[in-house]
Short mmCIF file of C-alpha atoms and ligand atoms in Angstrom, two decimals:
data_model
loop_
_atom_site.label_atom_id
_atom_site.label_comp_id
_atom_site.label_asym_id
_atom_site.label_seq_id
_atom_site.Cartn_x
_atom_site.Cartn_y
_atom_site.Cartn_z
CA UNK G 1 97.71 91.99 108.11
CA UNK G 2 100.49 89.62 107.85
CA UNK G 3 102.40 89.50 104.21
CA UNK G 4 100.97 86.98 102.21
CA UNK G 5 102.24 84.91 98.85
CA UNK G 6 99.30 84.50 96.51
CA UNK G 7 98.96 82.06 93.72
CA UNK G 8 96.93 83.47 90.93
CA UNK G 9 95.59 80.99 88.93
CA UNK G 10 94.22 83.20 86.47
CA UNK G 11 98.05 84.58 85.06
CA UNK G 12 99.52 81.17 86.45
CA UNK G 13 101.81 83.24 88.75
CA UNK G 14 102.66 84.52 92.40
CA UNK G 15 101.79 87.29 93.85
CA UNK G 16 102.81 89.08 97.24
CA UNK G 17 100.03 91.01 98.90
CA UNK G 18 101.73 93.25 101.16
CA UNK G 19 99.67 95.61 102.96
CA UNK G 20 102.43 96.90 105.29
CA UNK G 21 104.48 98.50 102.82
CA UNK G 22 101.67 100.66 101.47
CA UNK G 23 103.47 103.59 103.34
CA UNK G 24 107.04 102.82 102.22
CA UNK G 25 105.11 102.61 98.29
CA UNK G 26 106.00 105.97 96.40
CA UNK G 27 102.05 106.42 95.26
CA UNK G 28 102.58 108.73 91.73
CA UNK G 29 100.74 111.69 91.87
CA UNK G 30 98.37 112.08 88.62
CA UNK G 31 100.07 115.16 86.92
CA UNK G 32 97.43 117.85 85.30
CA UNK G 33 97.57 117.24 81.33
CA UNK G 34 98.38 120.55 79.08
CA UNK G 35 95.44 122.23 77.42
CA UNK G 36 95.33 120.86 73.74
CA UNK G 37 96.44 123.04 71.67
CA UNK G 38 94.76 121.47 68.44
CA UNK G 39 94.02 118.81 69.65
CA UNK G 40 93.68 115.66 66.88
CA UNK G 41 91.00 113.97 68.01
CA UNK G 42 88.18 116.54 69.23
CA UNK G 43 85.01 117.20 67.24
CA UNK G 44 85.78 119.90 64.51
CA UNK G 45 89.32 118.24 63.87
CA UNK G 46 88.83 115.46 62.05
CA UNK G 47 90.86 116.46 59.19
CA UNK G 48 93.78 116.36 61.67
CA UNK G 49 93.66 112.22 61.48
CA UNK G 50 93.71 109.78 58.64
CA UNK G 51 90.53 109.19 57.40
CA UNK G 52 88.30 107.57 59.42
CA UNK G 53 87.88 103.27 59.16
CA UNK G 54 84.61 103.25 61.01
CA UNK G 55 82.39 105.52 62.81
CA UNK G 56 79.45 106.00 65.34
CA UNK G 57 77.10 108.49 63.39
CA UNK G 58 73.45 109.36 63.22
CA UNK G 59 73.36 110.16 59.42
CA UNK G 60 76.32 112.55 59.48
CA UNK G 61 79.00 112.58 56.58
CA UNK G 62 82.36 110.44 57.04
CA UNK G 63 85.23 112.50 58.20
CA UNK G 64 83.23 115.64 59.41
CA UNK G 65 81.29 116.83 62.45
CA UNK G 66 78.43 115.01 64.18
CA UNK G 67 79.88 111.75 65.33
CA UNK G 68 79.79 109.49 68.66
CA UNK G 69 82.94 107.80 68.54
CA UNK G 70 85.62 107.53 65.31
CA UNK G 71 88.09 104.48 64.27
CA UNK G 72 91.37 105.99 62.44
CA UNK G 73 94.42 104.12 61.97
CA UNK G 74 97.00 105.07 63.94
CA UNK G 75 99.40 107.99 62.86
CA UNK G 76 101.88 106.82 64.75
CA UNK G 77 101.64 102.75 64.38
CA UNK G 78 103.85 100.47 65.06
CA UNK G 79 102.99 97.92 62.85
CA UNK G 80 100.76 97.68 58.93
CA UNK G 81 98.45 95.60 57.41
CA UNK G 82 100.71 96.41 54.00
CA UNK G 83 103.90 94.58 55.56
CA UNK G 84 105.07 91.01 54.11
CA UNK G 85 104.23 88.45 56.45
CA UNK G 86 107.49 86.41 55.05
CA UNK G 87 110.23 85.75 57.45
CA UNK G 88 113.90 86.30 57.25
CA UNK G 89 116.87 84.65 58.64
CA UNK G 90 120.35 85.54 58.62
CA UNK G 91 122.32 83.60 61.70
CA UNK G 92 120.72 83.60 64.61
CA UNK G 93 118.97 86.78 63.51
CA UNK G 94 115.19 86.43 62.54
CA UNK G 95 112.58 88.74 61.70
CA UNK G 96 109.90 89.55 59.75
CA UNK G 97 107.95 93.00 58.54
CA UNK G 98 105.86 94.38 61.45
CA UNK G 99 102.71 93.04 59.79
CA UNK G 100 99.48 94.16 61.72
CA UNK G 101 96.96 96.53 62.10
CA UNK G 102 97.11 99.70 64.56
CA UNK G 103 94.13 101.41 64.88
CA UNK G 104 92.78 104.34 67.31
CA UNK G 105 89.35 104.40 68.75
CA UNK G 106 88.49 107.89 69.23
CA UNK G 107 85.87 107.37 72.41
CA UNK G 108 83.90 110.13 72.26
CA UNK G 109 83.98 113.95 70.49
CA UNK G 110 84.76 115.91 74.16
CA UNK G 111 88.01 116.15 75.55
CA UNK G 112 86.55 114.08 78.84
CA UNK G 113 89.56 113.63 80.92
CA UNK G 114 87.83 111.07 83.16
CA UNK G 115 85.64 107.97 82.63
CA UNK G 116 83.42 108.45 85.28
CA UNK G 117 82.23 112.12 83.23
CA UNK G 118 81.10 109.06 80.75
CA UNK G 119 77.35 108.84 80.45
CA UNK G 120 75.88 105.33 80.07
CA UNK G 121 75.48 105.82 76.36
CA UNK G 122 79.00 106.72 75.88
CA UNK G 123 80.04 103.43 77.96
CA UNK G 124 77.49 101.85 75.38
CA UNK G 125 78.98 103.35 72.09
CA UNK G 126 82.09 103.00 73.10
CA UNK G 127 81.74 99.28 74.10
CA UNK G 128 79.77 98.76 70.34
CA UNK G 129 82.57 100.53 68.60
CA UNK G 130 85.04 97.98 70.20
CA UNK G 131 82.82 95.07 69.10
CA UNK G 132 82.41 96.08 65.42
CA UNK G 133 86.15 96.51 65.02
CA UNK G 134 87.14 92.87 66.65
CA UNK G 135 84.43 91.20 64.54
CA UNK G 136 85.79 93.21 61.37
CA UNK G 137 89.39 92.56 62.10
CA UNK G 138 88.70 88.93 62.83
CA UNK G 139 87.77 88.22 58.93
CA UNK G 140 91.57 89.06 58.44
CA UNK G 141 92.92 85.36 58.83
CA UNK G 142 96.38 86.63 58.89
CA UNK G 143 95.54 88.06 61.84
CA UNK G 144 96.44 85.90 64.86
CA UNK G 145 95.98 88.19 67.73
CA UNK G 146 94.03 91.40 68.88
CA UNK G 147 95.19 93.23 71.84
CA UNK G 148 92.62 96.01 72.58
CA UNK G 149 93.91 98.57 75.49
CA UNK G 150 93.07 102.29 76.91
CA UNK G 151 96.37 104.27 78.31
CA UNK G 152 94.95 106.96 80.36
CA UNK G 153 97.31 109.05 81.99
CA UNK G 154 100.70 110.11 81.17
CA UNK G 155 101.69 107.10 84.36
CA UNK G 156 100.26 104.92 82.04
CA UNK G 157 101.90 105.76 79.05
CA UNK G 158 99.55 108.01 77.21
CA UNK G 159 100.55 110.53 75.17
CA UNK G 160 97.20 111.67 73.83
CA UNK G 161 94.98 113.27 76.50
CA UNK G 162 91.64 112.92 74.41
CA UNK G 163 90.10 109.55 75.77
CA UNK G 164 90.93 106.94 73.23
CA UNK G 165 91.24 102.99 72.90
CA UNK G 166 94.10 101.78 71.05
CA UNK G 167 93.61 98.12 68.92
CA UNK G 168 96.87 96.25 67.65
CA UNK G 169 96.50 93.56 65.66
CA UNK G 170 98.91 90.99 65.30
CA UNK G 171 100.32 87.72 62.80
CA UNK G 172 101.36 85.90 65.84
CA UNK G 173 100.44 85.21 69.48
CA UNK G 174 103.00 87.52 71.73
CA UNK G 175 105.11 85.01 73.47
CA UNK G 176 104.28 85.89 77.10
CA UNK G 177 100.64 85.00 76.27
CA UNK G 178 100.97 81.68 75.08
CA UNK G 179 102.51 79.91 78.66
CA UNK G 180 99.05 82.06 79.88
CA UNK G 181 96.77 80.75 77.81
CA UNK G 182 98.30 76.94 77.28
CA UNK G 183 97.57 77.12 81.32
CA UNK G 184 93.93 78.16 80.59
CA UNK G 185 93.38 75.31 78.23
CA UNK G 186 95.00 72.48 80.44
CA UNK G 187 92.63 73.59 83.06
CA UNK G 188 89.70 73.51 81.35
CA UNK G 189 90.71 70.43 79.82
CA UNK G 190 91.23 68.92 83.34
CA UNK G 191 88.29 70.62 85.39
CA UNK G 192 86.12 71.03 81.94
CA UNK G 193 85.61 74.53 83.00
CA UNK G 194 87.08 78.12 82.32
CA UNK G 195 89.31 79.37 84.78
CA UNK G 196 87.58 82.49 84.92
CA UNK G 197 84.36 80.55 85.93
CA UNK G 198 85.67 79.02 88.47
CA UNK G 199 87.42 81.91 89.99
CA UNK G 200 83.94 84.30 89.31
CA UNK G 201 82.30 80.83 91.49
CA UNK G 202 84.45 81.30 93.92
CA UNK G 203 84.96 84.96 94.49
CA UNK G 204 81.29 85.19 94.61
CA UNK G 205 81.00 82.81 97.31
CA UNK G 206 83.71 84.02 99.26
CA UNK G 207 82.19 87.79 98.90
CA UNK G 208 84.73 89.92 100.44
CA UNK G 209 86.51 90.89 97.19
CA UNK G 210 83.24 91.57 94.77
CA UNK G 211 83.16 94.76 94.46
CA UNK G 212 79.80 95.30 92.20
CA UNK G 213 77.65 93.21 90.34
CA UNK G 214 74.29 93.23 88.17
CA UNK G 215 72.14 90.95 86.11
CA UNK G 216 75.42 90.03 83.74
CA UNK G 217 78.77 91.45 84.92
CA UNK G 218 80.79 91.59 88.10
CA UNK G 219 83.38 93.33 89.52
CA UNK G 220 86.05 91.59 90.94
CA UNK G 221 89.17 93.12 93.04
CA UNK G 222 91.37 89.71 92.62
CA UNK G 223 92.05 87.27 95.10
CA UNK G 224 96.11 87.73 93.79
CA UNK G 225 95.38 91.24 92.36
CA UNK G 226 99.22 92.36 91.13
CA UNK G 227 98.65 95.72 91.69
CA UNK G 228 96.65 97.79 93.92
CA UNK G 229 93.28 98.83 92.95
CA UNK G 230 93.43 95.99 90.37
CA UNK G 231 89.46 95.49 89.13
CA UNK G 232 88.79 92.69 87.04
CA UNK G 233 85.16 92.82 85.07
CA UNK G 234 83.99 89.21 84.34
CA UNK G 235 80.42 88.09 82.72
CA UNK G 236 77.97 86.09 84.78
CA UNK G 237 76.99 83.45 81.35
CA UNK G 238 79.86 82.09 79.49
CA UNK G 239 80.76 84.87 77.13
CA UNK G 240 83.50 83.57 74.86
CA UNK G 241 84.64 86.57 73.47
CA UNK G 242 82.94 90.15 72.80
CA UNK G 243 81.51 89.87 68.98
CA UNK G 244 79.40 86.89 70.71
CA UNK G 245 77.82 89.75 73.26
CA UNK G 246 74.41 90.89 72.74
CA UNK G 247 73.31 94.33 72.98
CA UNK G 248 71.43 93.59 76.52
CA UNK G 249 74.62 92.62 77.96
CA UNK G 250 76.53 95.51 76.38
CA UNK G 251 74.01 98.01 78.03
CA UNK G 252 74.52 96.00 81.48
CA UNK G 253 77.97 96.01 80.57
CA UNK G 254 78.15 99.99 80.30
CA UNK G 255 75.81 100.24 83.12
CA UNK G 256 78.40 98.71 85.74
CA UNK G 257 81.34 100.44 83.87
CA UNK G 258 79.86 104.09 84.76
CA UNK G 259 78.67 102.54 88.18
CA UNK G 260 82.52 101.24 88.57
CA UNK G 261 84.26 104.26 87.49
CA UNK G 262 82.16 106.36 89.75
CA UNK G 263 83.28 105.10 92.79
CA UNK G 264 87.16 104.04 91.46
CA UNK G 265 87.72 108.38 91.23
CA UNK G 266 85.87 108.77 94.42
CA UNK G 267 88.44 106.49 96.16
CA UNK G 268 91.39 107.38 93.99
CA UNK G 269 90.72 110.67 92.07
CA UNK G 270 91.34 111.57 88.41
CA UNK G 271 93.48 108.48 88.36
CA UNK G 272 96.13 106.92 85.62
CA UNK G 273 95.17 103.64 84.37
CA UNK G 274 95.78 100.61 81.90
CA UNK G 275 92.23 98.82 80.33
CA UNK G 276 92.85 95.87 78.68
CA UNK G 277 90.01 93.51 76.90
CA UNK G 278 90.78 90.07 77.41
CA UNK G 279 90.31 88.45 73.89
CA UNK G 280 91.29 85.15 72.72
CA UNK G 281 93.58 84.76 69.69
CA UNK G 282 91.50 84.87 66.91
CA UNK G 283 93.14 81.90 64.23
CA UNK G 284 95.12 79.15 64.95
CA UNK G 285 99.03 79.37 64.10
CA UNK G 286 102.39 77.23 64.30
CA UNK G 287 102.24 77.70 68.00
CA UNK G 288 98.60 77.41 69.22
CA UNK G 289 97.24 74.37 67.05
CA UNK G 290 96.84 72.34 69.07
CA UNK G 291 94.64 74.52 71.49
CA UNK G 292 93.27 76.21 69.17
CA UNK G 293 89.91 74.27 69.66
CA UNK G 294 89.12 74.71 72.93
CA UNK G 295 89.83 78.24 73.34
CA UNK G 296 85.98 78.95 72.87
CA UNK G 297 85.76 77.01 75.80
CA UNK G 298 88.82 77.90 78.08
CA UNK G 299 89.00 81.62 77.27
CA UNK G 300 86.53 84.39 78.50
CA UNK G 301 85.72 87.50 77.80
CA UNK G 302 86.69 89.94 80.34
CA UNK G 303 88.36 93.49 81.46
CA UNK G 304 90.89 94.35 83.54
CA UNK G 305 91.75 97.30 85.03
CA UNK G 306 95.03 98.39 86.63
CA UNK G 307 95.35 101.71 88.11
CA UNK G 308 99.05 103.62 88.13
CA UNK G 309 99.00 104.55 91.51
CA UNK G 310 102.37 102.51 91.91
CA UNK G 311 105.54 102.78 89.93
CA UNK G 312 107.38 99.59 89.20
CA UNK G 313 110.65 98.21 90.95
CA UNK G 314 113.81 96.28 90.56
CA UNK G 315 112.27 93.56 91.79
CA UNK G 316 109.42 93.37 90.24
CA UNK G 317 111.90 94.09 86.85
CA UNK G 318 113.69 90.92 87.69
CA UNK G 319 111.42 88.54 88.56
CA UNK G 320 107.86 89.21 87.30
CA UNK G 321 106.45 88.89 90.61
CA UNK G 322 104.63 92.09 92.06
CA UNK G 323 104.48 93.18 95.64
CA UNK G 324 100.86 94.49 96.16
CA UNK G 325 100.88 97.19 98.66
CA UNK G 326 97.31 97.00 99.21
CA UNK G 327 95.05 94.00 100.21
CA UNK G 328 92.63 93.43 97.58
CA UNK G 329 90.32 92.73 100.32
CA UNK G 330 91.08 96.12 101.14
CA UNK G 331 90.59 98.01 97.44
CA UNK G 332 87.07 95.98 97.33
CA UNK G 333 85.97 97.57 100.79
CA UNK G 334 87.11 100.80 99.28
CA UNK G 335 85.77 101.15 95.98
CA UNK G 336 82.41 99.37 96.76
CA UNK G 337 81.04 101.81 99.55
CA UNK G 338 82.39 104.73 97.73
CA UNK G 339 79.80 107.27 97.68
CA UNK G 340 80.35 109.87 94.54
ZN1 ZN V 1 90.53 116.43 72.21
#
């Protein structure tokens, strides 16, 4: 197949969808993590974290044994919900206190080092424990912004083998966002529909890239997927944001996650990847006003997953465009007749 410039509508950008250089890519090898020692977040250990913000339990005391997942703030965070929010100036120097919340979802008691060992339930818990900490965080109006990620791997960045979700919240919307998401609203505000509903539409009809699909949720490889293996996980009804989602679609929702991972190792083993919940800012500030309204309408909920099969070049460096070595035609084909 012939090199191909993709606009992707979704991130407003171009992409270059280049299956010919898939042998020239240098395709990381997942290294094998070191046995924990002690490690911080396995059952038995929980006096190793900060004590705990919220918790999965059946009746079980806070901070010991005998839980399904654990929220602690993060040891390690890089900002606090103590920190002024007041700016300072001085020349062409400004900054503020690195006001936010951190926080660690601890996804489940074993030291699982892949998501497809997940059972259904622990897609489910998991997926609740996400839910209750956005809708708790939201009633913090100085918080602007959530961004709620998974690093697995040490390709993408982890440095904690025990599976775990990371949440940072944030007093402003991070400037790369906001061209993102003022793109979002003008479409909707000229088509009077979500991006992501038209593009779910549309890669439904076209077929070749859906990858999975049940009563609520499908899985997408991108028509403009950036990366190879790219998956993106969109709802079916116009889901808003994840405290909206009721626990029907949450089960559904786990159901096609353990379905998806499944066949994701099967094609590309114990593999290094980046999760990232697509969330709309939560308040309104100085720069998103005057969207603020209709992001109910022009955001959705989704997630998107981007395997580290690939490292990053120059190029991409420079320009923010990404040359995808595989076809996403190609990664759908893959991962959807996988047989684990
Ligand atoms: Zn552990």
């Amino acid at each position: 197949m012939m090199s191909q410039i993709r606009y992707d509508l979704f991130h407003d950008r171009y992409v270059i969808i280049a299956p010919n250089r898939a042998q020239r890519a240098a395709f990381l090898k997942p290294q094998k993590p070191e046995e924990p020692r002690k490690c911080p977040f396995c059952e038995g250990n929980e006096s190793l974290t900060p004590p705990e913000i919220f918790a999965l339990r059946d009746g079980s005391a806070a901070n010991q044994k005998g839980w399904r997942t654990r929220v602690v703030p993060n040891l390690y965070k890089a900002v606090e919900i103590e920190a002024s929010l007041t700016r300072e100036r001085e020349r062409s120097f400004e900054w503020q206190e690195g006001f936010g919340a951190h926080e660690v979802i601890i996804d489940m008691p074993r030291h699982e080092l892949s998501m497809a060992a997940w059972s259904e339930k622990e897609f489910a818990d998991w997926l609740e424990t996400v839910q209750e900490r956005v809708t708790d965080l939201h009633r913090d109006f100085r918080l602007v912004y959530l961004s709620v990620f998974k690093n697995h791997g040490v390709h993408a960045g982890a440095t904690q083998p025990h599976p775990h979700t990371q949440i940072l919240g944030l007093p402003m919307i991070p400037k790369r966002e906001l061209p993102m998401l003022a793109h979002q609203v003008t479409y909707y505000r000229e088509h009077g529909k979500a991006v992501a509903e038209v593009l779910r539409e549309d890669e439904l009809a076209a077929k070749e890239r859906i990858i999975m699909q049940n009563d609520h949720f499908v899985a997408i490889a991108p028509f403009a997927s950036a990366f190879p293996f790219e998956v993106w996980v969109t709802p079916k009804e116009p889901i808003a944001t994840l405290m909206t989602m009721h626990a029907e679609q949450t089960e559904t929702l786990a159901k096609l996650l353990k379905a998806l991972f499944g066949n994701m190792v099967d094609v590309l083993g114990n593999f290094d990847f980046n999760l990232t919940f697509e969330i709309a800012p939560l308040q309104k500030d100085g720069t998103s006003a005057s969207m603020f309204e209709d992001f109910a309408q022009a955001c959705r909920f989704g997630i998107r997953i981007v395997p580290r099969v690939t490292g990053i070049g120059g190029f991409e460096l420079a320009t923010g465009m990404h040359i995808n070595p595989v076809s996403p035609e190609e990664a759908a084909r893959k991962i959807r007749s996988a047989q684990p």
